[in-house]
Short mmCIF file of C-alpha atoms in Angstrom, two decimals:
data_model
loop_
_atom_site.label_atom_id
_atom_site.label_comp_id
_atom_site.label_asym_id
_atom_site.label_seq_id
_atom_site.Cartn_x
_atom_site.Cartn_y
_atom_site.Cartn_z
CA MET A 1 24.87 -28.61 -6.04
CA THR A 2 23.49 -30.39 -3.00
CA ALA A 3 22.46 -28.61 0.18
CA HIS A 4 25.39 -30.16 1.97
CA GLU A 5 27.87 -28.92 -0.65
CA LEU A 6 26.45 -25.42 -0.48
CA ILE A 7 26.77 -25.27 3.30
CA LEU A 8 30.33 -26.57 2.98
CA GLN A 9 31.24 -24.03 0.28
CA SER A 10 29.77 -21.18 2.32
CA LYS A 11 31.87 -21.84 5.41
CA ALA A 12 35.05 -20.13 4.22
CA PRO A 13 33.33 -17.00 2.84
CA TYR A 14 31.36 -16.52 6.08
CA LEU A 15 34.60 -16.88 8.02
CA ALA A 16 36.24 -14.28 5.77
CA ILE A 17 33.33 -11.88 6.31
CA ALA A 18 33.68 -12.30 10.07
CA THR A 19 37.38 -11.44 9.86
CA HIS A 20 37.32 -8.61 7.31
CA GLU A 21 33.98 -7.01 6.47
CA LEU A 22 32.32 -7.28 9.88
CA PRO A 23 34.99 -5.18 11.64
CA ALA A 24 35.31 -2.94 8.58
CA ILE A 25 31.61 -2.02 8.73
CA ALA A 26 31.79 -1.43 12.47
CA ALA A 27 34.86 0.80 12.05
CA SER A 28 33.44 2.78 9.15
CA SER A 29 32.03 6.15 10.13
CA ASP A 30 29.86 7.08 7.16
CA TRP A 31 26.76 5.20 6.14
CA GLN A 32 27.68 5.20 2.45
CA ASN A 33 30.78 3.21 3.17
CA LYS A 34 28.92 0.80 5.45
CA TYR A 35 26.43 0.22 2.65
CA ARG A 36 29.07 -0.22 -0.01
CA ILE A 37 30.52 -3.09 2.00
CA LEU A 38 27.11 -4.48 2.95
CA MET A 39 25.84 -4.50 -0.62
CA ASN A 40 28.81 -6.44 -1.87
CA LEU A 41 28.84 -9.14 0.78
CA GLY A 42 26.53 -11.33 -1.25
CA LYS A 43 29.03 -11.51 -4.09
CA GLN A 44 31.44 -13.47 -1.93
CA LEU A 45 28.86 -16.09 -1.08
CA PRO A 46 27.81 -18.93 -3.35
CA ALA A 47 24.34 -18.38 -4.79
CA PHE A 48 21.61 -20.97 -4.36
CA SER A 49 21.15 -22.93 -7.57
CA SER A 50 17.58 -23.00 -8.87
CA ASP A 51 17.00 -26.51 -7.49
CA LEU A 52 17.87 -25.19 -4.03
CA GLN A 53 15.54 -22.21 -4.31
CA ARG A 54 12.86 -24.53 -3.02
CA ASP A 55 9.61 -23.36 -1.49
CA GLU A 56 10.22 -25.18 1.80
CA LEU A 57 13.40 -23.15 2.26
CA LEU A 58 11.62 -19.85 1.60
CA ILE A 59 11.42 -17.44 4.50
CA ALA A 60 7.87 -16.24 4.96
CA GLY A 61 7.24 -12.64 5.93
CA CYS A 62 9.89 -11.04 3.77
CA ASP A 63 9.20 -8.63 0.92
CA SER A 64 11.86 -10.20 -1.29
CA LYS A 65 12.34 -13.92 -1.90
CA ALA A 66 14.84 -15.41 0.54
CA TRP A 67 16.02 -18.96 1.20
CA LEU A 68 17.73 -20.34 4.29
CA LEU A 69 19.59 -23.64 4.50
CA HIS A 70 20.46 -25.09 7.87
CA GLN A 71 22.57 -28.03 8.99
CA PHE A 72 23.03 -29.38 12.47
CA ASP A 73 26.06 -31.57 13.02
CA GLY A 74 24.94 -34.11 15.62
CA ILE A 75 28.46 -35.27 16.44
CA THR A 76 30.03 -31.88 17.15
CA GLN A 77 26.64 -30.39 18.16
CA THR A 78 27.27 -27.37 15.92
CA HIS A 79 25.07 -25.37 13.53
CA TYR A 80 25.83 -24.16 10.00
CA TRP A 81 23.78 -22.02 7.64
CA ALA A 82 23.72 -20.70 4.11
CA PHE A 83 21.42 -17.96 2.88
CA ASP A 84 20.39 -16.36 -0.39
CA SER A 85 17.96 -13.61 -1.37
CA GLU A 86 16.87 -11.59 -4.36
CA ALA A 87 17.67 -8.49 -2.36
CA ARG A 88 21.19 -7.44 -1.52
CA VAL A 89 20.45 -5.64 1.75
CA VAL A 90 18.91 -8.69 3.40
CA LYS A 91 21.57 -11.01 1.99
CA GLY A 92 24.25 -8.76 3.45
CA LEU A 93 22.53 -8.33 6.81
CA VAL A 94 21.94 -12.05 7.20
CA ALA A 95 25.55 -12.74 6.20
CA LEU A 96 26.67 -10.42 9.00
CA ALA A 97 24.58 -12.47 11.42
CA ILE A 98 25.49 -15.93 10.10
CA CYS A 99 29.21 -15.15 10.07
CA GLN A 100 29.00 -14.65 13.84
CA LEU A 101 27.00 -17.84 14.44
CA ASN A 102 28.29 -20.40 11.97
CA GLY A 103 29.95 -23.41 13.58
CA LEU A 104 29.05 -22.45 17.14
CA PRO A 105 27.90 -25.20 19.46
CA ASN A 106 24.26 -25.62 20.24
CA ASN A 107 24.45 -24.78 23.94
CA GLU A 108 26.24 -21.50 23.22
CA LEU A 109 23.79 -20.49 20.47
CA ALA A 110 20.79 -21.28 22.66
CA GLN A 111 21.87 -18.58 25.13
CA LEU A 112 22.73 -15.95 22.58
CA ASP A 113 20.78 -12.71 22.23
CA PHE A 114 20.17 -12.38 18.51
CA THR A 115 19.01 -8.80 18.76
CA SER A 116 22.50 -7.71 19.78
CA LEU A 117 24.26 -9.32 16.79
CA LEU A 118 24.17 -6.36 14.43
CA LYS A 119 23.92 -3.53 16.93
CA PRO A 120 27.64 -2.69 17.10
CA LEU A 121 27.72 -2.22 13.32
CA GLY A 122 25.93 1.11 13.43
CA LEU A 123 23.54 0.00 10.73
CA TYR A 124 20.66 -0.16 13.09
CA GLN A 125 19.81 3.52 13.07
CA ASN A 126 17.68 3.06 10.02
CA ILE A 127 17.90 -0.59 9.14
CA SER A 128 15.86 -2.30 11.73
CA PRO A 129 14.66 -5.87 11.53
CA SER A 130 11.46 -5.41 9.57
CA ARG A 131 9.12 -7.13 7.23
CA GLN A 132 10.62 -5.04 4.48
CA ASN A 133 14.14 -6.40 4.76
CA GLY A 134 13.11 -9.73 6.28
CA LEU A 135 16.01 -9.84 8.73
CA GLN A 136 13.73 -10.49 11.68
CA ALA A 137 12.00 -13.37 9.92
CA VAL A 138 15.36 -15.00 9.16
CA LEU A 139 16.63 -14.56 12.73
CA ASP A 140 13.37 -16.03 14.07
CA LYS A 141 13.76 -19.03 11.80
CA MET A 142 17.37 -19.56 12.91
CA ALA A 143 16.35 -19.34 16.57
CA SER A 144 13.68 -21.98 16.02
CA GLN A 145 16.22 -24.26 14.32
CA ILE A 146 18.53 -23.94 17.31
CA LYS A 147 15.67 -24.62 19.68
CA ALA A 148 14.65 -27.70 17.71
CA ALA A 149 18.15 -29.16 18.07
CA ASN A 150 18.04 -28.82 21.85
CA MET B 1 -5.87 32.41 -6.92
CA SER B 2 -2.22 31.52 -6.62
CA PHE B 3 -0.89 28.69 -4.53
CA ASP B 4 1.42 29.37 -1.58
CA VAL B 5 3.34 26.11 -1.07
CA LYS B 6 4.87 27.21 2.19
CA ALA B 7 1.57 28.24 3.73
CA PHE B 8 -0.05 25.00 2.55
CA ARG B 9 2.75 22.91 4.04
CA ASN B 10 2.42 24.80 7.31
CA GLU B 11 -1.07 23.39 7.67
CA PHE B 12 0.59 20.05 8.51
CA ALA B 13 2.19 19.72 11.93
CA PHE B 14 3.87 16.51 10.79
CA PHE B 15 6.45 18.37 8.72
CA GLN B 16 7.50 20.48 11.66
CA GLN B 17 8.10 17.28 13.61
CA HIS B 18 10.15 15.73 10.79
CA PRO B 19 11.89 18.58 8.97
CA ASP B 20 14.67 16.27 7.80
CA TRP B 21 12.40 13.80 6.00
CA VAL B 22 11.09 13.82 2.44
CA TYR B 23 7.68 12.14 2.43
CA LEU B 24 6.92 10.54 -0.93
CA ASP B 25 4.46 7.94 0.28
CA SER B 26 1.19 9.85 0.08
CA ALA B 27 -0.40 7.14 -2.07
CA ALA B 28 -0.14 4.91 1.02
CA THR B 29 -1.53 7.52 3.36
CA MET B 30 -1.58 11.30 3.38
CA HIS B 31 -0.72 13.63 6.21
CA LYS B 32 -3.57 15.35 8.00
CA PRO B 33 -3.95 19.11 8.25
CA LEU B 34 -4.50 20.71 11.65
CA ALA B 35 -8.12 21.39 10.68
CA VAL B 36 -8.84 17.65 10.53
CA ILE B 37 -7.03 16.87 13.76
CA ALA B 38 -8.83 19.75 15.46
CA ALA B 39 -12.23 18.55 14.26
CA GLU B 40 -11.68 15.07 15.66
CA LEU B 41 -10.29 16.42 18.89
CA ALA B 42 -13.20 18.83 19.27
CA PHE B 43 -15.68 16.02 18.74
CA TYR B 44 -14.17 13.91 21.49
CA GLN B 45 -13.74 16.86 23.84
CA LYS B 46 -17.09 18.55 23.34
CA ASP B 47 -19.58 16.38 21.51
CA ASN B 48 -18.79 12.73 22.18
CA SER B 49 -21.89 10.53 22.46
CA ASN B 50 -23.21 7.64 20.46
CA VAL B 51 -25.35 8.43 17.45
CA HIS B 52 -28.98 7.60 16.61
CA ARG B 53 -29.74 5.92 19.90
CA GLY B 54 -29.35 8.08 22.97
CA ALA B 55 -32.44 9.40 24.71
CA HIS B 56 -30.45 12.44 25.70
CA GLN B 57 -29.73 15.72 24.00
CA LEU B 58 -26.00 15.00 23.85
CA SER B 59 -26.60 12.02 21.60
CA GLN B 60 -28.86 14.13 19.42
CA GLN B 61 -26.08 16.68 19.06
CA ALA B 62 -23.55 14.02 18.08
CA THR B 63 -26.09 12.59 15.63
CA THR B 64 -26.61 16.00 14.07
CA LEU B 65 -22.87 16.47 13.55
CA PHE B 66 -22.49 12.96 12.16
CA GLU B 67 -25.38 13.38 9.74
CA GLN B 68 -24.17 16.83 8.74
CA ALA B 69 -20.90 15.17 7.76
CA ARG B 70 -22.88 12.80 5.53
CA ASP B 71 -24.68 15.75 3.94
CA GLN B 72 -21.35 17.37 3.23
CA ILE B 73 -20.03 14.29 1.45
CA ALA B 74 -23.28 13.95 -0.49
CA LYS B 75 -22.94 17.57 -1.59
CA ALA B 76 -19.25 17.23 -2.50
CA LEU B 77 -20.01 14.21 -4.72
CA ASN B 78 -23.25 15.74 -6.02
CA ALA B 79 -25.21 12.68 -4.93
CA LYS B 80 -28.93 12.86 -5.61
CA ARG B 81 -29.85 11.81 -2.09
CA ARG B 82 -28.04 11.84 1.22
CA GLU B 83 -29.01 8.18 1.73
CA GLU B 84 -26.66 7.31 -1.11
CA ILE B 85 -23.65 7.96 1.14
CA ILE B 86 -22.66 4.99 3.29
CA TRP B 87 -19.87 5.29 5.84
CA THR B 88 -17.34 2.48 5.69
CA SER B 89 -13.93 1.90 7.24
CA GLY B 90 -12.34 2.63 3.88
CA ALA B 91 -12.32 1.70 0.21
CA THR B 92 -11.41 -1.91 1.00
CA GLN B 93 -14.46 -2.44 3.18
CA ALA B 94 -16.66 -0.70 0.61
CA LEU B 95 -15.46 -3.03 -2.16
CA ASN B 96 -16.00 -6.04 0.09
CA MET B 97 -19.55 -4.83 0.76
CA LEU B 98 -20.17 -4.54 -2.98
CA ALA B 99 -18.71 -7.91 -3.90
CA SER B 100 -20.70 -9.71 -1.22
CA GLY B 101 -23.82 -7.56 -1.44
CA LEU B 102 -24.41 -7.83 -5.18
CA MET B 103 -24.30 -11.62 -5.12
CA GLY B 104 -27.72 -13.20 -5.41
CA THR B 105 -29.39 -9.87 -6.14
CA VAL B 106 -27.59 -8.51 -9.20
CA LEU B 107 -25.16 -11.36 -9.81
CA LYS B 108 -26.50 -14.87 -10.40
CA PRO B 109 -24.68 -18.14 -11.16
CA GLY B 110 -23.26 -18.10 -14.66
CA ASP B 111 -23.02 -14.27 -14.79
CA ARG B 112 -19.77 -12.49 -15.58
CA ILE B 113 -17.99 -9.48 -14.12
CA LEU B 114 -15.11 -7.49 -15.60
CA LEU B 115 -11.98 -6.32 -13.74
CA THR B 116 -8.70 -4.91 -15.08
CA ALA B 117 -5.09 -6.06 -14.89
CA LEU B 118 -4.05 -3.06 -12.81
CA GLU B 119 -6.48 -3.31 -9.94
CA HIS B 120 -5.46 -3.19 -6.30
CA HIS B 121 -5.97 -6.50 -4.47
CA ALA B 122 -8.95 -4.91 -2.70
CA ASN B 123 -10.72 -4.69 -6.06
CA ILE B 124 -9.79 -8.26 -7.02
CA VAL B 125 -9.84 -10.58 -4.03
CA PRO B 126 -13.35 -9.81 -2.65
CA TRP B 127 -14.76 -10.42 -6.14
CA GLN B 128 -12.75 -13.63 -6.48
CA PHE B 129 -13.96 -14.87 -3.11
CA TYR B 130 -17.66 -14.24 -3.63
CA CYS B 131 -17.68 -15.03 -7.36
CA GLN B 132 -16.26 -18.46 -6.63
CA GLN B 133 -18.95 -19.11 -4.03
CA HIS B 134 -21.74 -18.03 -6.37
CA GLY B 135 -20.52 -19.40 -9.69
CA VAL B 136 -19.85 -16.00 -11.25
CA PHE B 137 -17.05 -15.66 -13.81
CA ILE B 138 -14.36 -12.95 -13.83
CA ASP B 139 -12.83 -11.54 -17.00
CA VAL B 140 -9.82 -9.23 -16.93
CA VAL B 141 -9.07 -6.28 -19.22
CA PRO B 142 -5.40 -6.66 -20.22
CA LEU B 143 -2.79 -3.91 -20.61
CA THR B 144 -1.18 -2.64 -23.78
CA ALA B 145 2.59 -2.66 -24.27
CA GLU B 146 2.55 0.91 -22.88
CA HIS B 147 1.02 -0.37 -19.61
CA GLU B 148 -2.30 1.24 -20.41
CA LEU B 149 -5.70 -0.39 -20.29
CA ASP B 150 -6.39 -2.07 -23.61
CA LEU B 151 -9.65 -0.33 -24.49
CA GLN B 152 -10.13 -2.40 -27.59
CA ALA B 153 -9.96 -5.59 -25.54
CA TYR B 154 -12.31 -3.89 -23.05
CA GLN B 155 -14.93 -3.38 -25.73
CA GLN B 156 -14.59 -6.99 -26.85
CA LEU B 157 -14.94 -8.25 -23.27
CA LEU B 158 -18.06 -6.11 -22.87
CA GLU B 159 -19.63 -8.22 -25.59
CA LEU B 160 -19.66 -11.07 -23.06
CA LYS B 161 -22.27 -8.94 -21.24
CA PRO B 162 -20.71 -8.61 -17.78
CA LYS B 163 -23.17 -7.44 -15.12
CA VAL B 164 -20.49 -5.46 -13.28
CA VAL B 165 -17.40 -3.54 -14.41
CA ALA B 166 -15.10 -2.67 -11.48
CA VAL B 167 -12.16 -0.39 -12.22
CA ALA B 168 -9.75 1.92 -10.41
CA GLU B 169 -9.87 5.60 -11.31
CA VAL B 170 -6.08 5.77 -10.88
CA SER B 171 -3.60 2.89 -10.83
CA ASN B 172 -2.10 2.75 -7.33
CA VAL B 173 1.21 1.54 -8.75
CA LEU B 174 1.67 3.46 -12.00
CA GLY B 175 -0.42 6.53 -11.26
CA THR B 176 -2.17 6.29 -14.62
CA ILE B 177 -5.45 8.20 -14.68
CA GLN B 178 -8.00 6.00 -16.45
CA PRO B 179 -10.42 7.37 -19.03
CA LEU B 180 -13.34 6.92 -16.61
CA GLU B 181 -16.00 8.63 -18.69
CA LYS B 182 -15.30 6.37 -21.61
CA ILE B 183 -15.07 3.25 -19.45
CA ILE B 184 -18.35 4.04 -17.73
CA SER B 185 -20.27 5.02 -20.85
CA LEU B 186 -19.17 1.84 -22.64
CA ALA B 187 -20.15 -0.20 -19.57
CA LYS B 188 -23.57 1.45 -19.58
CA VAL B 189 -24.16 0.68 -23.24
CA ALA B 190 -23.33 -2.95 -22.47
CA GLY B 191 -25.77 -2.89 -19.54
CA ALA B 192 -23.16 -3.29 -16.83
CA ILE B 193 -23.05 -1.64 -13.41
CA ALA B 194 -19.97 0.58 -13.07
CA VAL B 195 -18.04 0.29 -9.80
CA ILE B 196 -15.27 2.87 -9.45
CA ASP B 197 -12.45 2.45 -6.96
CA GLY B 198 -11.62 6.06 -6.25
CA ALA B 199 -8.99 5.35 -3.57
CA GLN B 200 -6.17 7.05 -5.51
CA GLY B 201 -8.40 9.23 -7.67
CA VAL B 202 -10.54 11.12 -5.19
CA VAL B 203 -7.70 13.45 -4.20
CA LEU B 204 -7.45 14.75 -7.78
CA ALA B 205 -11.01 16.01 -7.73
CA ARG B 206 -14.21 14.94 -6.07
CA PRO B 207 -16.27 13.25 -8.74
CA ASP B 208 -19.67 14.54 -9.77
CA VAL B 209 -21.23 11.10 -9.54
CA GLN B 210 -24.31 12.09 -11.52
CA THR B 211 -22.40 13.51 -14.48
CA LEU B 212 -19.88 10.70 -14.33
CA GLY B 213 -22.64 8.11 -14.28
CA ALA B 214 -20.84 5.89 -11.78
CA ASP B 215 -23.23 3.44 -10.12
CA PHE B 216 -20.86 2.97 -7.21
CA TYR B 217 -17.86 5.08 -6.20
CA VAL B 218 -15.71 4.19 -3.19
CA PHE B 219 -12.85 5.95 -1.47
CA SER B 220 -10.85 6.11 1.77
CA GLY B 221 -10.64 9.19 3.96
CA HIS B 222 -6.96 8.87 4.72
CA LYS B 223 -6.03 9.31 1.07
CA LEU B 224 -7.90 12.58 1.04
CA TYR B 225 -6.16 14.36 3.94
CA GLY B 226 -8.66 12.70 6.28
CA PRO B 227 -8.42 10.23 9.16
CA THR B 228 -7.72 6.52 8.80
CA GLY B 229 -10.56 4.09 9.43
CA ILE B 230 -13.21 6.07 7.58
CA GLY B 231 -14.31 5.83 3.99
CA VAL B 232 -17.30 6.20 1.75
CA LEU B 233 -19.41 3.93 -0.37
CA TYR B 234 -21.51 5.99 -2.74
CA GLY B 235 -24.19 4.07 -4.60
CA ARG B 236 -27.07 5.00 -6.86
CA TYR B 237 -30.10 4.59 -4.60
CA GLU B 238 -31.93 1.91 -6.60
CA LEU B 239 -28.78 -0.23 -6.72
CA LEU B 240 -27.68 0.50 -3.17
CA ASP B 241 -31.10 -0.68 -2.06
CA LEU B 242 -30.40 -4.06 -3.68
CA LEU B 243 -27.19 -4.50 -1.71
CA LYS B 244 -27.28 -7.22 0.92
CA PRO B 245 -25.50 -6.15 4.12
CA LEU B 246 -22.14 -7.70 4.89
CA CYS B 247 -22.38 -6.99 8.62
CA PHE B 248 -25.32 -7.15 10.97
CA GLY B 249 -26.14 -5.55 14.29
CA GLY B 250 -26.82 -2.16 15.78
CA GLU B 251 -28.72 0.63 14.11
CA MET B 252 -29.06 -1.29 10.82
CA ILE B 253 -31.95 -3.25 12.31
CA LYS B 254 -35.55 -2.12 12.68
CA SER B 255 -36.96 -5.02 14.66
CA VAL B 256 -35.73 -8.38 15.85
CA SER B 257 -37.45 -11.46 17.15
CA PHE B 258 -36.21 -15.02 17.07
CA SER B 259 -38.62 -15.72 14.23
CA GLY B 260 -37.08 -13.01 12.06
CA THR B 261 -35.51 -9.59 11.71
CA THR B 262 -36.53 -6.52 9.77
CA LEU B 263 -33.72 -4.30 8.55
CA ASN B 264 -33.64 -0.54 8.71
CA GLN B 265 -33.65 1.76 5.67
CA LEU B 266 -30.73 3.22 3.80
CA PRO B 267 -28.23 4.47 4.73
CA TYR B 268 -28.41 2.81 8.18
CA ARG B 269 -29.16 -0.66 6.77
CA LEU B 270 -25.55 -0.86 5.55
CA GLU B 271 -23.90 0.66 8.63
CA ALA B 272 -23.78 -2.03 11.29
CA GLY B 273 -22.42 -1.27 14.73
CA THR B 274 -21.32 2.06 16.12
CA PRO B 275 -19.83 3.98 13.22
CA ASN B 276 -16.53 5.85 13.23
CA ILE B 277 -18.24 9.07 14.28
CA ALA B 278 -15.13 11.16 14.85
CA GLY B 279 -13.66 9.80 11.61
CA ALA B 280 -16.71 10.85 9.62
CA ILE B 281 -16.56 14.32 11.13
CA GLY B 282 -12.81 14.43 10.42
CA LEU B 283 -13.33 13.46 6.79
CA ALA B 284 -16.01 16.09 6.35
CA ALA B 285 -13.58 18.58 7.89
CA ALA B 286 -10.89 17.53 5.39
CA MET B 287 -13.23 18.17 2.48
CA CYS B 288 -14.31 21.48 3.95
CA TRP B 289 -10.68 22.50 4.52
CA LEU B 290 -9.77 21.59 0.94
CA ASN B 291 -12.35 24.09 -0.25
CA ASN B 292 -10.12 26.86 1.14
CA PHE B 293 -7.70 26.25 -1.70
CA ASP B 294 -7.94 26.71 -5.41
CA SER B 295 -8.09 23.11 -6.61
CA ALA B 296 -6.67 23.99 -10.02
CA ALA B 297 -3.67 25.75 -8.47
CA LEU B 298 -3.15 22.80 -6.12
CA ALA B 299 -3.20 20.36 -9.02
CA ALA B 300 -0.89 22.56 -11.10
CA HIS B 301 1.64 22.69 -8.26
CA LYS B 302 1.62 18.91 -7.89
CA GLN B 303 1.87 18.47 -11.65
CA GLN B 304 4.85 20.81 -11.77
CA LEU B 305 6.62 18.80 -9.06
CA PHE B 306 5.81 15.58 -10.85
CA THR B 307 7.24 16.85 -14.13
CA LYS B 308 10.40 17.97 -12.33
CA LEU B 309 10.72 14.58 -10.65
CA TYR B 310 10.03 12.67 -13.84
CA GLN B 311 12.43 14.70 -15.96
CA GLY B 312 15.08 14.46 -13.26
CA CYS B 313 14.70 10.68 -13.09
CA LEU B 314 14.92 10.41 -16.87
CA ALA B 315 18.33 12.04 -16.62
CA ILE B 316 19.64 9.53 -14.06
CA LYS B 317 21.35 6.67 -15.79
CA GLY B 318 20.29 3.23 -14.63
CA LEU B 319 16.71 4.13 -13.67
CA GLU B 320 13.80 2.36 -15.33
CA LEU B 321 10.59 4.39 -15.14
CA LEU B 322 7.41 2.33 -15.27
CA SER B 323 4.86 5.12 -14.93
CA PRO B 324 3.67 7.28 -17.79
CA GLN B 325 4.46 10.97 -17.59
CA GLN B 326 1.17 11.99 -19.16
CA ASN B 327 -2.19 11.36 -17.50
CA ASN B 328 -0.50 10.72 -14.22
CA ALA B 329 -1.91 11.41 -10.75
CA GLY B 330 1.53 12.09 -9.24
CA ILE B 331 2.84 8.55 -8.78
CA LEU B 332 6.17 7.41 -10.17
CA ALA B 333 7.01 3.72 -10.11
CA LEU B 334 10.61 2.95 -10.94
CA ASN B 335 13.40 0.45 -10.61
CA ILE B 336 17.15 0.55 -10.77
CA LYS B 337 18.14 -1.87 -13.49
CA GLY B 338 19.03 -5.26 -12.05
CA GLU B 339 18.37 -4.27 -8.44
CA HIS B 340 15.63 -5.38 -6.10
CA PRO B 341 13.19 -2.59 -5.17
CA THR B 342 13.56 -3.26 -1.44
CA ASP B 343 17.30 -2.54 -1.73
CA VAL B 344 16.59 0.75 -3.43
CA ALA B 345 14.02 1.68 -0.78
CA ALA B 346 16.45 0.76 2.02
CA ILE B 347 19.11 3.11 0.68
CA LEU B 348 16.55 5.86 0.13
CA ASN B 349 15.35 5.31 3.70
CA GLU B 350 18.92 5.78 4.90
CA GLN B 351 18.77 9.19 3.21
CA LYS B 352 15.41 9.93 4.84
CA ILE B 353 13.36 9.62 1.67
CA ALA B 354 10.12 7.80 2.53
CA VAL B 355 8.93 5.62 -0.34
CA ARG B 356 7.21 2.28 -0.71
CA ALA B 357 8.74 -0.79 -2.35
CA GLY B 358 7.31 -4.12 -3.38
CA THR B 359 4.26 -5.17 -5.31
CA HIS B 360 1.95 -2.56 -3.75
CA CYS B 361 -1.03 -4.91 -3.33
CA ALA B 362 -1.16 -5.34 -7.10
CA MET B 363 0.56 -8.65 -7.78
CA PRO B 364 -1.35 -9.36 -11.01
CA LEU B 365 -0.05 -6.08 -12.43
CA PHE B 366 3.54 -7.09 -11.69
CA GLN B 367 2.89 -10.49 -13.23
CA ALA B 368 1.77 -8.65 -16.36
CA LEU B 369 4.84 -6.38 -16.21
CA GLN B 370 7.06 -9.41 -15.45
CA LEU B 371 8.79 -7.58 -12.63
CA PRO B 372 9.36 -8.57 -8.98
CA GLY B 373 8.13 -5.17 -7.84
CA ALA B 374 8.95 -1.51 -7.97
CA VAL B 375 9.79 1.50 -5.87
CA ARG B 376 6.88 3.92 -5.71
CA LEU B 377 7.33 7.65 -5.23
CA SER B 378 4.01 9.38 -4.68
CA LEU B 379 3.45 13.10 -4.40
CA ALA B 380 0.96 15.35 -2.69
CA ALA B 381 0.43 19.07 -2.84
CA TYR B 382 2.35 19.54 0.44
CA ASN B 383 5.56 18.41 -1.25
CA ASN B 384 7.86 21.16 -2.42
CA SER B 385 10.65 21.74 -4.86
CA GLN B 386 13.34 20.95 -2.25
CA ASP B 387 11.73 17.55 -1.74
CA ILE B 388 12.24 16.79 -5.41
CA ASN B 389 15.83 18.07 -5.42
CA ARG B 390 16.71 15.93 -2.42
CA THR B 391 15.00 12.88 -3.91
CA LEU B 392 16.89 13.20 -7.17
CA GLN B 393 20.19 13.56 -5.31
CA ALA B 394 19.33 10.54 -3.16
CA LEU B 395 18.45 8.48 -6.21
CA GLU B 396 21.77 9.34 -7.82
CA GLN B 397 23.55 8.33 -4.64
CA THR B 398 21.56 5.08 -4.58
CA VAL B 399 22.47 4.20 -8.14
CA GLU B 400 26.08 4.93 -7.34
CA LEU B 401 26.05 2.78 -4.18
CA LEU B 402 24.46 -0.17 -5.91
CA GLN B 403 27.02 -0.28 -8.69
#
């Protein structure tokens, strides 16, 4: 699979997560249920084939191995991502972020406050962006990719 | 003397602040009893002055307290001389001082040293760094299929005549207590200097360095109920005297001119800059406080909790236990089959169980185990039976959630 194909194949699942799981997690009152959904998000997304688990796509500063693919469409000025990790928590958390950002235009993304993306989900009480789960490192990388396209 | 768990736990203000948490990360750092906090506070409030240098009585008082703390450590370890106790910032700094300080004096180009496959990075990387610079070779004692040190391979590697054998008393990942006496006596027969990393071992019992025959023994205060930023390098005087300093400046110097500098004597020669005075006093206070309790009863309590935890984990389907149950210092490394350790730790965290996940600064060990990491549950005597019950419930819940 090429990087382009993977990004393309990930679009529909991210869209589905934005429509179903994202509101379901926010609406869920107990943490077990939130986690059940979170942990299974990764299963809907295509996994990175071994040739795409390349070192230059690795996110540094994360306790598990994690890879981020990014594509900027110069014509529509929009960004797309795909993400994979050995760990399910970070894969789920990043999916919840990407599903809100995928396909948005550059100027809109550049003004967005990334820290507020996952707050309404009620996961933040204990899951904070940390080195352990790597969420912060991924969000930082995405922000730099948006900045670079400006 | 019996052991009152509740009274012991009450010595730690931390647990009153966090009654809803189960703290199973004592191998990373331990909580501090009020006695230690009070000793540090009292030093700053009543006795604060710099040591060894003030012309005033206040400095002399601070110096007396600081040097008394050294005497106390020397006594606790049964060191022959007080000068054999060097204050460091912790075990890591002590190991760095050894790796750099033995080069050119004890270790010459072409020499060999011997490490083991389960060392903490702090007992690997300093050696690697300085050995590379000085042309010294490193051999590594492998593990057996049971994750224990391969003592047969150790004896064979000793035939290569290493000048130094550096080994952890307790594996920081698996909790395995190493057969130190055997390791040291074999090293001695082979003519090697024995360096013991006591970071995880010192809490079990303070070593009698003379009986043990360790040439160097290092540990950190914060893994012995003491403050962070203080640790000890014990060295046999003749060998310690050979050690080249890693840092320069301050009281470690006798005289300086631009044509040359004369260094001070031990122990000051190896203690550059203003030391962690309050930390040293706090560590001495921790050791003193520990003497209030029957060490055998303390150890028995921890062992009982560990057995309960281990047996409970054995009964949970889906858990893979990496640590041995026997000869264990109270550390249980485990995984949930097929799951990443950080996921397990995240779900335990959600249930307010504090553990560590990852490779625990021991990547070579995980390479040997062929695992991406593990979740580490580490106990201390302030843990209680409820802690274990809650942890076992939380682990069951975690397994269930990850299905």
